[in-house]
CSV table of C-alpha atoms in Angstrom, one decimal:
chain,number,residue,atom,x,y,z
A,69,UNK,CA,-124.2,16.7,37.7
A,70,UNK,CA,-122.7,19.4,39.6
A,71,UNK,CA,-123.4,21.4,37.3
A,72,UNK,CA,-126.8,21.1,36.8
A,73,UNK,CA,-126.8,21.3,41.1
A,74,UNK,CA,-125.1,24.9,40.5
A,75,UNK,CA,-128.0,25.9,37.9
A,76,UNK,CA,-130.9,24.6,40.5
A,77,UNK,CA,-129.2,26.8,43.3
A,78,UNK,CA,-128.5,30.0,41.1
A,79,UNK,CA,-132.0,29.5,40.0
A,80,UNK,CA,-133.5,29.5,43.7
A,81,UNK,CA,-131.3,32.1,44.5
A,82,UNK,CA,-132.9,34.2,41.6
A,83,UNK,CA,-136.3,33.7,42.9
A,84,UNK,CA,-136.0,34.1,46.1
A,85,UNK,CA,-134.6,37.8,44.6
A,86,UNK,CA,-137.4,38.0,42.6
A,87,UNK,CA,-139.6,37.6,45.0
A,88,UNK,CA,-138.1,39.7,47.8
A,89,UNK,CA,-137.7,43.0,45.0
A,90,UNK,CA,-141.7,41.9,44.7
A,91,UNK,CA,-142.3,42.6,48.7
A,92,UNK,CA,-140.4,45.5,48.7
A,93,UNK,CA,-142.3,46.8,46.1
A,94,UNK,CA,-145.8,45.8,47.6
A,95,UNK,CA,-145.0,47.2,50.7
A,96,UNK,CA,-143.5,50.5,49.3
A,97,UNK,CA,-146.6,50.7,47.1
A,98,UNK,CA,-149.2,49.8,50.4
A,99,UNK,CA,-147.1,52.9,52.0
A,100,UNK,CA,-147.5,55.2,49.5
A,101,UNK,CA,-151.2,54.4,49.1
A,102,UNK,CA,-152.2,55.1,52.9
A,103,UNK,CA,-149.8,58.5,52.4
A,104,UNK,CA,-147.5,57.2,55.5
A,105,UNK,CA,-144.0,55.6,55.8
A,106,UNK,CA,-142.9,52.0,55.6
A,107,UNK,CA,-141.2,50.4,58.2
A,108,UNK,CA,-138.0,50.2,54.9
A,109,UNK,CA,-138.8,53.7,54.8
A,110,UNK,CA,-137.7,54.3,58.7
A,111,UNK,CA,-134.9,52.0,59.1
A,112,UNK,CA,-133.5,53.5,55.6
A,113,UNK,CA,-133.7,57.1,57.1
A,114,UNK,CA,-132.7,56.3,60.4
A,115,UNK,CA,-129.3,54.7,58.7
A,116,UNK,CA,-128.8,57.8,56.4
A,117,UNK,CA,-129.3,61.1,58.6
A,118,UNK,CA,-126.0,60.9,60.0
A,119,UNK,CA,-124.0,60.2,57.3
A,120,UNK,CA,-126.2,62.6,55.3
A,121,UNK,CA,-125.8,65.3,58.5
A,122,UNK,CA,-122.1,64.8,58.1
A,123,UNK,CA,-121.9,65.5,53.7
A,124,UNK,CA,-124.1,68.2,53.9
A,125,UNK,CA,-122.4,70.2,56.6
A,126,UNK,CA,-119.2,69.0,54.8
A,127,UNK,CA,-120.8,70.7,51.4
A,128,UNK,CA,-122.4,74.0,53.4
A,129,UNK,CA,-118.5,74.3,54.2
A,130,UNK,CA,-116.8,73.7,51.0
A,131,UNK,CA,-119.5,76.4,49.4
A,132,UNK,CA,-119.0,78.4,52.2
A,133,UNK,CA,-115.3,78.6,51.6
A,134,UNK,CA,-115.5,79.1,47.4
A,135,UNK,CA,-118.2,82.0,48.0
A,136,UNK,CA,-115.8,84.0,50.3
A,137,UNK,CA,-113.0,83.1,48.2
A,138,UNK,CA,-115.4,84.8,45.0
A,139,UNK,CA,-116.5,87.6,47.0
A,140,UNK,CA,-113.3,88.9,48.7
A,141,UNK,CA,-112.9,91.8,46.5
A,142,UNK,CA,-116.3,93.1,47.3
A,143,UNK,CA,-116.1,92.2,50.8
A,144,UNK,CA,-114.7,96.2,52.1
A,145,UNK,CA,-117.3,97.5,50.3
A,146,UNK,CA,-120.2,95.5,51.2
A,147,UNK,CA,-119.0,95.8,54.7
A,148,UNK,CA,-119.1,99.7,54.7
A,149,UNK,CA,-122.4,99.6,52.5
A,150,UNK,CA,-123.7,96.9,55.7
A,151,UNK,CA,-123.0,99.2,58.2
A,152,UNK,CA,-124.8,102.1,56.9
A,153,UNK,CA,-127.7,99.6,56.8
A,154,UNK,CA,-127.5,98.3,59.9
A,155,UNK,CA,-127.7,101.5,61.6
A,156,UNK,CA,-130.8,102.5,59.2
A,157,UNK,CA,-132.4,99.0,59.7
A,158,UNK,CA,-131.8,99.5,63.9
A,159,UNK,CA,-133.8,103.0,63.6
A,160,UNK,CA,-136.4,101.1,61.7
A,161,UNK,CA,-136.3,98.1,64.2
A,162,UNK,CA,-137.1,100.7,67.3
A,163,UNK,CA,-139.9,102.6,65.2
A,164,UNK,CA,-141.4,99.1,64.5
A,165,UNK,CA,-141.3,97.8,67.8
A,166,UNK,CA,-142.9,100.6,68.6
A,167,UNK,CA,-145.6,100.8,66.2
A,168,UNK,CA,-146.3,96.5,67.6
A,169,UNK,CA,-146.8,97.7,70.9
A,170,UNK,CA,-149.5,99.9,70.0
A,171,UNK,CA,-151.2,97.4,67.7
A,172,UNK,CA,-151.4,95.1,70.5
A,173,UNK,CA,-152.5,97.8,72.6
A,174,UNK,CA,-154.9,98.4,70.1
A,175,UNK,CA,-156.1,95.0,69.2
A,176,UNK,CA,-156.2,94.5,73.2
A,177,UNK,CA,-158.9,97.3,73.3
A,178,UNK,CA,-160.8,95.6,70.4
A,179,UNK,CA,-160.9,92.6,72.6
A,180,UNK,CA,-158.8,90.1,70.1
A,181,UNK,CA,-157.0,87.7,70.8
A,182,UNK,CA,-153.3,87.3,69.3
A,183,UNK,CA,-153.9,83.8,67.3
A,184,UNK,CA,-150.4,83.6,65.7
A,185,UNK,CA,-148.3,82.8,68.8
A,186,UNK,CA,-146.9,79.5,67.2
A,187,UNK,CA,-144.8,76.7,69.1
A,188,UNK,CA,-142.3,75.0,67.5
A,189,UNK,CA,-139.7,72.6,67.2
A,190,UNK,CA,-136.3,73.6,65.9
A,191,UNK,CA,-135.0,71.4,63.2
A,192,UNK,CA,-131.8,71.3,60.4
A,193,UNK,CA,-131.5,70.2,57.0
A,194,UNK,CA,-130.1,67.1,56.5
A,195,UNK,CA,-130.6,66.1,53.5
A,196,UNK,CA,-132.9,66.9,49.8
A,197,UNK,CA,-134.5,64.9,47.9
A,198,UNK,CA,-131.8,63.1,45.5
A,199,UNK,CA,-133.9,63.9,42.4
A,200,UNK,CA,-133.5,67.2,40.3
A,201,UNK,CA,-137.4,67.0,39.8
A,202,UNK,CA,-138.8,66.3,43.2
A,203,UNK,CA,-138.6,69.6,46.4
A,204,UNK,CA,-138.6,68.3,49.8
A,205,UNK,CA,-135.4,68.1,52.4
A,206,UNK,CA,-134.9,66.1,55.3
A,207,UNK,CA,-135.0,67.5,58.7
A,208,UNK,CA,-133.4,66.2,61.6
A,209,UNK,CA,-136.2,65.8,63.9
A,210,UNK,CA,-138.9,63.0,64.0
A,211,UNK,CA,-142.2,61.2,65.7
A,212,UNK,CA,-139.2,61.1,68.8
A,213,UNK,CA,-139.2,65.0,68.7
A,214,UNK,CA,-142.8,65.4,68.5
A,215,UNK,CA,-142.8,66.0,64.4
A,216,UNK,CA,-146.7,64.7,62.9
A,217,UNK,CA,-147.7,64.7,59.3
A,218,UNK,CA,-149.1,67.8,57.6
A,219,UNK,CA,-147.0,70.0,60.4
A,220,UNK,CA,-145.7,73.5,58.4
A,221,UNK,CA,-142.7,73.8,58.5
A,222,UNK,CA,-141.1,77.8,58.5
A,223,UNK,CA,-138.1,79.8,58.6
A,224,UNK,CA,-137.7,83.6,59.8
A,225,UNK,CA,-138.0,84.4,56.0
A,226,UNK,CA,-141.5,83.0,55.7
A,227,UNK,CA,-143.5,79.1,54.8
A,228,UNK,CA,-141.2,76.6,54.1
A,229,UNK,CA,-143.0,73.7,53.7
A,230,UNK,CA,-145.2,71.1,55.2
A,231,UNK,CA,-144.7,67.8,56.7
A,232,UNK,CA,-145.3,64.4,54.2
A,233,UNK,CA,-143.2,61.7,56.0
A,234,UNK,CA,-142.2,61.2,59.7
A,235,UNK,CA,-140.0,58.4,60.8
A,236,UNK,CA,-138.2,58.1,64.3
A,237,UNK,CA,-136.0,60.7,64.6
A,238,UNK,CA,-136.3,62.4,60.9
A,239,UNK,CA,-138.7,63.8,58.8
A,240,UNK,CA,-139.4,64.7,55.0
A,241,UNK,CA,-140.5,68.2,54.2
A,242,UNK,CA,-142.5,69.2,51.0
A,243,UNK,CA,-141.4,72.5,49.9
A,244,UNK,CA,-144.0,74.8,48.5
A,245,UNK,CA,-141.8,75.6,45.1
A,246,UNK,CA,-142.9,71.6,44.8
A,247,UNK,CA,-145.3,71.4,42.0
A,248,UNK,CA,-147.3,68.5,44.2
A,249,UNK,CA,-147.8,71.7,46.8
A,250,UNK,CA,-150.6,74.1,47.2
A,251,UNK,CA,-150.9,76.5,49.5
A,252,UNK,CA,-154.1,78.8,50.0
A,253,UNK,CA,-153.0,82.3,49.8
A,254,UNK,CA,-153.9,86.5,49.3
A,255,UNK,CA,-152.3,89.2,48.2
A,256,UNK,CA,-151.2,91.8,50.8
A,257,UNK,CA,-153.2,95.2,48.9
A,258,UNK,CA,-155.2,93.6,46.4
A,259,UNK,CA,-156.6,91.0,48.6
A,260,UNK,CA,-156.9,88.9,45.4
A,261,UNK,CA,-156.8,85.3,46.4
A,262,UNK,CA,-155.5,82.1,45.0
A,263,UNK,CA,-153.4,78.6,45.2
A,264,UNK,CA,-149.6,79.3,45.5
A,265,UNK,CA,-147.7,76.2,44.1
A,266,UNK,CA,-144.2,75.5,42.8
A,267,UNK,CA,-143.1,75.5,39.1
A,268,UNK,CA,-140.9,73.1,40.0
A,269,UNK,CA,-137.5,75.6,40.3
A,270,UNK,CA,-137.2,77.9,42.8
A,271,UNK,CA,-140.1,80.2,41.8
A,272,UNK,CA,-143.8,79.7,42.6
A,273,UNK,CA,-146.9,80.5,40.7
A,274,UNK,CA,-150.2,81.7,42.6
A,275,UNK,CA,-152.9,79.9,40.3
A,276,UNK,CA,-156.9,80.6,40.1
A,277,UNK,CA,-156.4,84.3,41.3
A,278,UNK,CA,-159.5,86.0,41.4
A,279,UNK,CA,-158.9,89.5,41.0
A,280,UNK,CA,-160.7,91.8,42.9
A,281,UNK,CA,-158.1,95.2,42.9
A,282,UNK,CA,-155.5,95.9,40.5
A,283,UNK,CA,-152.3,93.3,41.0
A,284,UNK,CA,-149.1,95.1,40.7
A,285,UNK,CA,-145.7,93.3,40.7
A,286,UNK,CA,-143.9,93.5,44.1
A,287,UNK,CA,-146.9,92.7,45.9
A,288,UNK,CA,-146.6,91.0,49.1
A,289,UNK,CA,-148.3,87.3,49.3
A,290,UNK,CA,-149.4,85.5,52.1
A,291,UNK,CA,-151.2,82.4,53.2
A,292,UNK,CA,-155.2,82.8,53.2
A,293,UNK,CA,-155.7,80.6,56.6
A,294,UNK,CA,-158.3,78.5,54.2
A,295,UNK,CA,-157.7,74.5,54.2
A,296,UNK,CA,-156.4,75.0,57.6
A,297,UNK,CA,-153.2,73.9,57.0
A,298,UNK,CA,-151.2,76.7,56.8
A,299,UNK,CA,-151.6,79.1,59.2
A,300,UNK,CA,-152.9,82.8,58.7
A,301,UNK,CA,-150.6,85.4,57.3
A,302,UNK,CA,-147.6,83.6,57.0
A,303,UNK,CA,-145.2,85.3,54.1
A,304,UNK,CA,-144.8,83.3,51.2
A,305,UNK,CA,-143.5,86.1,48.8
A,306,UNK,CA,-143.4,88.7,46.2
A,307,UNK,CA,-144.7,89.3,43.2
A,308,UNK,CA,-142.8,89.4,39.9
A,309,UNK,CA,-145.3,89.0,36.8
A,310,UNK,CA,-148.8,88.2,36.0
A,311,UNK,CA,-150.1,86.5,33.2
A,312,UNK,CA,-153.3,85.4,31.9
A,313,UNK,CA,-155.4,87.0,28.8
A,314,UNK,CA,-157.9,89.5,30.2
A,315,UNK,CA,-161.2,87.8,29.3
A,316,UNK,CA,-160.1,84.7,31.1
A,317,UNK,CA,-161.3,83.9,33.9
A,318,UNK,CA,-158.4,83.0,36.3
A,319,UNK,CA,-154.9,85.1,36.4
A,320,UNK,CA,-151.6,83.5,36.9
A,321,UNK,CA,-148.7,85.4,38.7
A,322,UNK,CA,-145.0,84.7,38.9
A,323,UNK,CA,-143.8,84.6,42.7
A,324,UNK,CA,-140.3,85.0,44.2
A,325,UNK,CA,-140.3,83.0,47.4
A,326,UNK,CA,-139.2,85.3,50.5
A,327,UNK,CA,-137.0,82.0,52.0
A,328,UNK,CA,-133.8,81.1,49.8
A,329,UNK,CA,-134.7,77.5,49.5
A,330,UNK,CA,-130.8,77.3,48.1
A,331,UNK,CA,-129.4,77.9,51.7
A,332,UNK,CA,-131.9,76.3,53.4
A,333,UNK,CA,-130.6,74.9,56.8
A,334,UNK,CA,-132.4,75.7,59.9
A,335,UNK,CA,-136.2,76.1,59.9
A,336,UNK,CA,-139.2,75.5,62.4
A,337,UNK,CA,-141.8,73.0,62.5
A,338,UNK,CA,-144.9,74.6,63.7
A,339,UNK,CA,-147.0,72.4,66.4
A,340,UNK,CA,-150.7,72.0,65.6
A,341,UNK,CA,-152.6,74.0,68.2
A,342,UNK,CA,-154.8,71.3,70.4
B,64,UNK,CA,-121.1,41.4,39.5
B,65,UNK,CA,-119.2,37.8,40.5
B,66,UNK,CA,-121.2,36.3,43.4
B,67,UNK,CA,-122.3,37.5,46.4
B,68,UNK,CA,-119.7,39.4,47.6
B,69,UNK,CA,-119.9,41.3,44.1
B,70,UNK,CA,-123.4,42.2,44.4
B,71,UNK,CA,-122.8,43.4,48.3
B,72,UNK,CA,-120.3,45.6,46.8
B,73,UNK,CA,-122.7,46.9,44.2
B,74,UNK,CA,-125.5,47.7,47.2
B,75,UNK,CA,-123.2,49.1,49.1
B,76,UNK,CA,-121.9,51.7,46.7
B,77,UNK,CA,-125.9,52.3,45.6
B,78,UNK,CA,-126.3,53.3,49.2
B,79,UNK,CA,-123.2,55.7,49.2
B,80,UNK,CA,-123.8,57.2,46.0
B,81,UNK,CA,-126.9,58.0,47.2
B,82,UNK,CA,-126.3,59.5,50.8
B,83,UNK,CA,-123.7,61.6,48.6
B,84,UNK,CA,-126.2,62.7,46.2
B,85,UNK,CA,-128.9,64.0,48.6
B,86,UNK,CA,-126.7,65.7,50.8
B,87,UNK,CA,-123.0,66.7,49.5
B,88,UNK,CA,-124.2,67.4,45.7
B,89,UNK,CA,-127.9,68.7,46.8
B,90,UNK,CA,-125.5,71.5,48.4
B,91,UNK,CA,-122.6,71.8,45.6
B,92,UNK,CA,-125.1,72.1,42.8
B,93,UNK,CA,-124.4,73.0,39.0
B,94,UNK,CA,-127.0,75.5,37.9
B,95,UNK,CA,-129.6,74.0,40.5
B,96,UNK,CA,-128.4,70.6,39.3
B,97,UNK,CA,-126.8,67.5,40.9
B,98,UNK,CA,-125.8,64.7,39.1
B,99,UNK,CA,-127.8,61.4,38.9
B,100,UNK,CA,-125.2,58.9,40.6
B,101,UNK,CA,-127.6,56.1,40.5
B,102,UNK,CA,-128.4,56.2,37.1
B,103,UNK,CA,-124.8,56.3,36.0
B,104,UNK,CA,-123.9,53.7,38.7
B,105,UNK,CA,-126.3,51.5,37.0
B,106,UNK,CA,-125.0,52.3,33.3
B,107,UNK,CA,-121.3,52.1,34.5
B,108,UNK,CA,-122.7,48.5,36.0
B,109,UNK,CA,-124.0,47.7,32.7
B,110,UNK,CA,-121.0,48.6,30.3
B,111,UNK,CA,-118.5,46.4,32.7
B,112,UNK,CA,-121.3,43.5,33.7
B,113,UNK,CA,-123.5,43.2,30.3
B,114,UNK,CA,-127.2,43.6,29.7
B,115,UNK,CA,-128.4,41.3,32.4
B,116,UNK,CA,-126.5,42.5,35.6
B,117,UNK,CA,-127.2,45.8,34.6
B,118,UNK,CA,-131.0,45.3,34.3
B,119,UNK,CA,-130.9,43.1,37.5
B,120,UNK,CA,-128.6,45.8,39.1
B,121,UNK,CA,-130.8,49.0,37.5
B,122,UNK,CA,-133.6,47.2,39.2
B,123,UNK,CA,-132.4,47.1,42.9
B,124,UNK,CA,-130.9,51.0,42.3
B,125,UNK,CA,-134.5,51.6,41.6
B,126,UNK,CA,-136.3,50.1,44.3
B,127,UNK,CA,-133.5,51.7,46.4
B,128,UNK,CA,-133.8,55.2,45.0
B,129,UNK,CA,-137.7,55.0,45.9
B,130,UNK,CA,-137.1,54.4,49.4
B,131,UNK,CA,-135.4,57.5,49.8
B,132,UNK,CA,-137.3,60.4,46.9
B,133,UNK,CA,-140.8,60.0,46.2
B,134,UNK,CA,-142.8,56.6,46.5
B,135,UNK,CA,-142.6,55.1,43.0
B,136,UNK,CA,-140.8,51.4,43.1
B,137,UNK,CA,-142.1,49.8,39.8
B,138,UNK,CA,-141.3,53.1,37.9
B,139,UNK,CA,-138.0,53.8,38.8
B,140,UNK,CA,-136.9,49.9,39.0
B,141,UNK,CA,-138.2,50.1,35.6
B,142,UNK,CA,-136.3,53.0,34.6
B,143,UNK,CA,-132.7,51.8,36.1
B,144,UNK,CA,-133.2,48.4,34.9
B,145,UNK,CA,-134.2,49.9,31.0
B,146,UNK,CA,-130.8,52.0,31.5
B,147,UNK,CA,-128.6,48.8,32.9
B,148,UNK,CA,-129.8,47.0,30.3
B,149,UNK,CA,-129.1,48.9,27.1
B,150,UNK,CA,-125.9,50.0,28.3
B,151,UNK,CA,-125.0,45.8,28.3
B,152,UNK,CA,-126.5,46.1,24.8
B,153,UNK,CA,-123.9,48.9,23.6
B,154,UNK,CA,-120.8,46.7,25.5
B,155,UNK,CA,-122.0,43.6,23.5
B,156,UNK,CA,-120.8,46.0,20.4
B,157,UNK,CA,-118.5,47.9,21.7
B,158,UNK,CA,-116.1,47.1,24.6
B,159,UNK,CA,-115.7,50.4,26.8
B,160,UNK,CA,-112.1,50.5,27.3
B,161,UNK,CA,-112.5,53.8,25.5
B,162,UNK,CA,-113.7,56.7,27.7
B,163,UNK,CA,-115.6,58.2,25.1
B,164,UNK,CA,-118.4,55.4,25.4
B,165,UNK,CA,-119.0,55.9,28.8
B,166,UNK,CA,-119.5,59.6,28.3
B,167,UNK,CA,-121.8,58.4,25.1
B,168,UNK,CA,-124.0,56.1,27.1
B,169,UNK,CA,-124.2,58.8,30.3
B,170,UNK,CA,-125.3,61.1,27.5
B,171,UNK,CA,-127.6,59.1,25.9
B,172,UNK,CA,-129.0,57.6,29.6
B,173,UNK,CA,-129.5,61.0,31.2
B,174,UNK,CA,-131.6,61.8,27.6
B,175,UNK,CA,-133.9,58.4,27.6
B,176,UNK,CA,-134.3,58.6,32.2
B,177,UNK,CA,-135.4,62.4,31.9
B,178,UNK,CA,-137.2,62.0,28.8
B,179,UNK,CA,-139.5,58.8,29.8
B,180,UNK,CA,-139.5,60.6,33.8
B,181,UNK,CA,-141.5,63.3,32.7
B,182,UNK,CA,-143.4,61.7,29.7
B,183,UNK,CA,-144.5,59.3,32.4
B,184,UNK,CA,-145.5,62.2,35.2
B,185,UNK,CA,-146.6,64.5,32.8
B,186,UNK,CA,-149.0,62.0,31.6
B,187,UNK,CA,-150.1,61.0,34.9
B,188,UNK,CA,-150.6,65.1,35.7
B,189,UNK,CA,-148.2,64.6,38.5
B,190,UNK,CA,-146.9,67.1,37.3
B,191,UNK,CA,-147.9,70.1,35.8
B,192,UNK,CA,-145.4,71.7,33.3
B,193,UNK,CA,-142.1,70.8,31.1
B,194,UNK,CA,-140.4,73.8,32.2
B,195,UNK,CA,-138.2,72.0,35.2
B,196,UNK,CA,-137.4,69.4,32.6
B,197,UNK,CA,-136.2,72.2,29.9
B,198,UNK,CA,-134.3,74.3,32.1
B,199,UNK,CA,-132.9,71.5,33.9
B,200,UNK,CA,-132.0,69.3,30.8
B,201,UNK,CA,-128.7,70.8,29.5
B,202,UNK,CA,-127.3,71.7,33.0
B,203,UNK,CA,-128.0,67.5,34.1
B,204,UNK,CA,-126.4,66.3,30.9
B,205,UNK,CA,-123.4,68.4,31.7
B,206,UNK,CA,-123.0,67.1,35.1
B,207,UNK,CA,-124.0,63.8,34.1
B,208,UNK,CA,-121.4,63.8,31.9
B,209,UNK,CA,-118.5,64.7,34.1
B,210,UNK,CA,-119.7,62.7,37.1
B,211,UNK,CA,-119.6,59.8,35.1
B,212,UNK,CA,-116.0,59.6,34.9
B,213,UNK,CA,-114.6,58.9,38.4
B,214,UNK,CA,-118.3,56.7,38.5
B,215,UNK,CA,-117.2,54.8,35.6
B,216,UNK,CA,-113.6,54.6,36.4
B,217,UNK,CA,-114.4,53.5,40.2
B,218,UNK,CA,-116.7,51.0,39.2
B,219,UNK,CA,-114.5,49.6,36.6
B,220,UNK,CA,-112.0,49.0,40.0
B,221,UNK,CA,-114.2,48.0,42.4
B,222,UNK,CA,-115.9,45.6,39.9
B,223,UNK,CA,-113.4,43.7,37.5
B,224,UNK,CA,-111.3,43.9,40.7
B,225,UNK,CA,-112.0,40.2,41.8
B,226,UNK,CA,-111.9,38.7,38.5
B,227,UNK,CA,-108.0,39.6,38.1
B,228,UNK,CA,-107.1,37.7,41.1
């Protein structure tokens, strides 16, 4: 009798799992479909950013410590070989300031106006995605901080990535080496234009290109403005190969990223202008 | 899992495996690679529990793992629970008091998880090419391998823990 009083209760207690897993699911499902956050989503996120603050500082310092432990033999040397630099880079850094004052001089004259002064809100990483397939990190500011969907997000290297997710105080980031992302984009000299996406590692591929110069590796790419999305000239990278048989119609090229998305840590989220 | 307090425990260690693997092991990375905790939290699960608490506990690491990567519940409760499940199969043969089995079924998991992932994806044109899964294969399978371990060991403590007393 008892028994059969245990199997009624463990039976209950199955469906009443059963049947929560099923919500859970719905609701994920619901929240995927309108592209926005579930209230799981939030409370999940809002549990894990410190935690996941505190083990990925913790990692950035155990890395930190093996990479100066590998490279203290070349440490003298790259220190002499970084001070030559530094003094050829300040040179450059006065010749360029220069050469900005008179552009805006210039472009004052020509009566336009300077479109790319962006605001932004500082963020870190906290956290990636836990997959090995999926490219998007965490950052530590959220709808509190003034964070909205489809924000960019950028470092000082160039685009990082855009906004998919905002809960209270955190927000998910979808890089653009992301195979899901597609950014609108030209080449510096050529001017050919095309969709930048990721291959899914740490290398992107500008699709569609229409050629209309000659495309030469270690050309400069930037975002087109188009979609308005991402904004106007932001850098994106370099080119490394093209491929794509001549009497097709669309050319493919390789892309190095100008951001290391392996030491990514602080980045900006760019506010939409109102 | 015995009970309540044996499932809790299980949740619990879902959750930590996963803060650990999206922040400490998305920064100490193998070749670009961190390990798949989850999945070998559910096999380990599987091995010591049998074929149905490992299904039932690849299903909540599933739903779990969705909340926090990208929005797909069914397929990844799916996934875990196909994972939980088989490895109970293989303990209903083989008993894993031998390390090598472990290593076997993290092996043989990470090999079925990525293979069905991007079958399912690739399929779907979610995404667009195999090359993440190639390059990525051999590195996961290593660190699959050696994470699994201290996951197996750890859950072989925490787990057949209450039933000694």
């Amino acid at each position: 009798m008892s028994g059969q009083r245990y199997d009624i209760r463990k039976t209950v207690v199955i469906l009443l799992l059963v049947f929560l897993s099923l919500t859970i699911i719905a609701i994920q499902i619901n929240a995927a479909r309108e592209d926005k956050s579930s209230i799981i989503d939030s409370a999940i996120s809002y549990c894990f950013s410190p935690f996941q603050k505190f083990f990925t500082r913790t990692g950035e310092a155990v890395v930190a410590g093996w990479s100066f432990l590998k490279d203290f033999k070349n440490m003298i040397e790259e220190n002499e070989y970084l001070k030559s630099e530094n003094l050829r880079l300040q040179t450059r850094s006065v010749e360029l300031e220069n050469l900005a004052r008179e552009n805006k001089h210039l472009k004052g004259l020509l009566d336009l106006k300077e479109k790319d002064e962006l605001e932004g809100i500082a963020a870190s990483v906290i956290a990636r995605d836990p997959s090995n397939w999926f490219r998007s990190v965490t950052l530590d500011k959220g709808n509190d901080d003034g964070v909205a969907p489809n924000m960019i997000v950028i470092n000082d290297q160039g685009i990082v990535g855009r906004v998919v997710e905002v809960h209270k105080s955190t927000s998910v980031v979808r890089l653009i080496t992301d195979q899901r992302s597609a950014v609108p984009s030209v080449l510096m000299k050529s001017r050919a234009i095309g969709i930048v996406s990721g291959d899914g590692e740490n290398s992107l591929i500008m699709k569609f290109m229409t050629e209309k110069g000659k495309v030469e590796p270690g050309e400069t790419v930037v975002s087109s403005g188009l979609g308005m999305i991402f904004p106007k000239g932001k850098v994106i990278g370099k080119v490394i190969s093209l491929t794509g048989a001549n009497e097709s119609m669309f050319k493919y090229a390789k892309i190095k990223p100008s951001v290391d998305f392996s030491a990514l840590d602080y980045v900006m989220v760019v506010k939409k202008k109102q | 899992m015995r009970g309540f307090k044996g499932w809790l425990i299980f949740i619990i260690s879902i959750l930590v495996l996963l803060v650990l693997q999206s922040s400490f092991f998305s920064v100490i990375m193998y070749k670009d690679t961190k390990p798949d905790l989850l999945l070998l939290a559910v096999i380990s699960a599987g091995l010591i529990e049998g074929p149905l608490a490992g299904a039932a506990a690849g299903v909540i690491a599933g739903i779990i793992f969705s909340f926090t990567s990208v929005h797909m519940p069914v397929f990844f409760a799916l996934l875990y629970g196909l994972g939980g499940y088989l490895s109970g199969v293989i303990r209903d043969f083989i008993y894993p008091d031998n390390i090598v089995i472990p290593l076997l079924s993290a092996a043989a998991g990470t090999v079925l998880s990525s293979g069905l992932f991007w079958l399912f994806t690739c399929s779907l044109e979610f995404f667009k090419s195999y090359q993440p899964f190639i390059l990525h294969f051999v590195p996961l399978l290593i660190v699959n391998c050696v994470m699994m371990i201290p996951v197996f060991l750890l859950y072989r403590f925490v787990l057949l823990k209450p039933r000694r007393i």
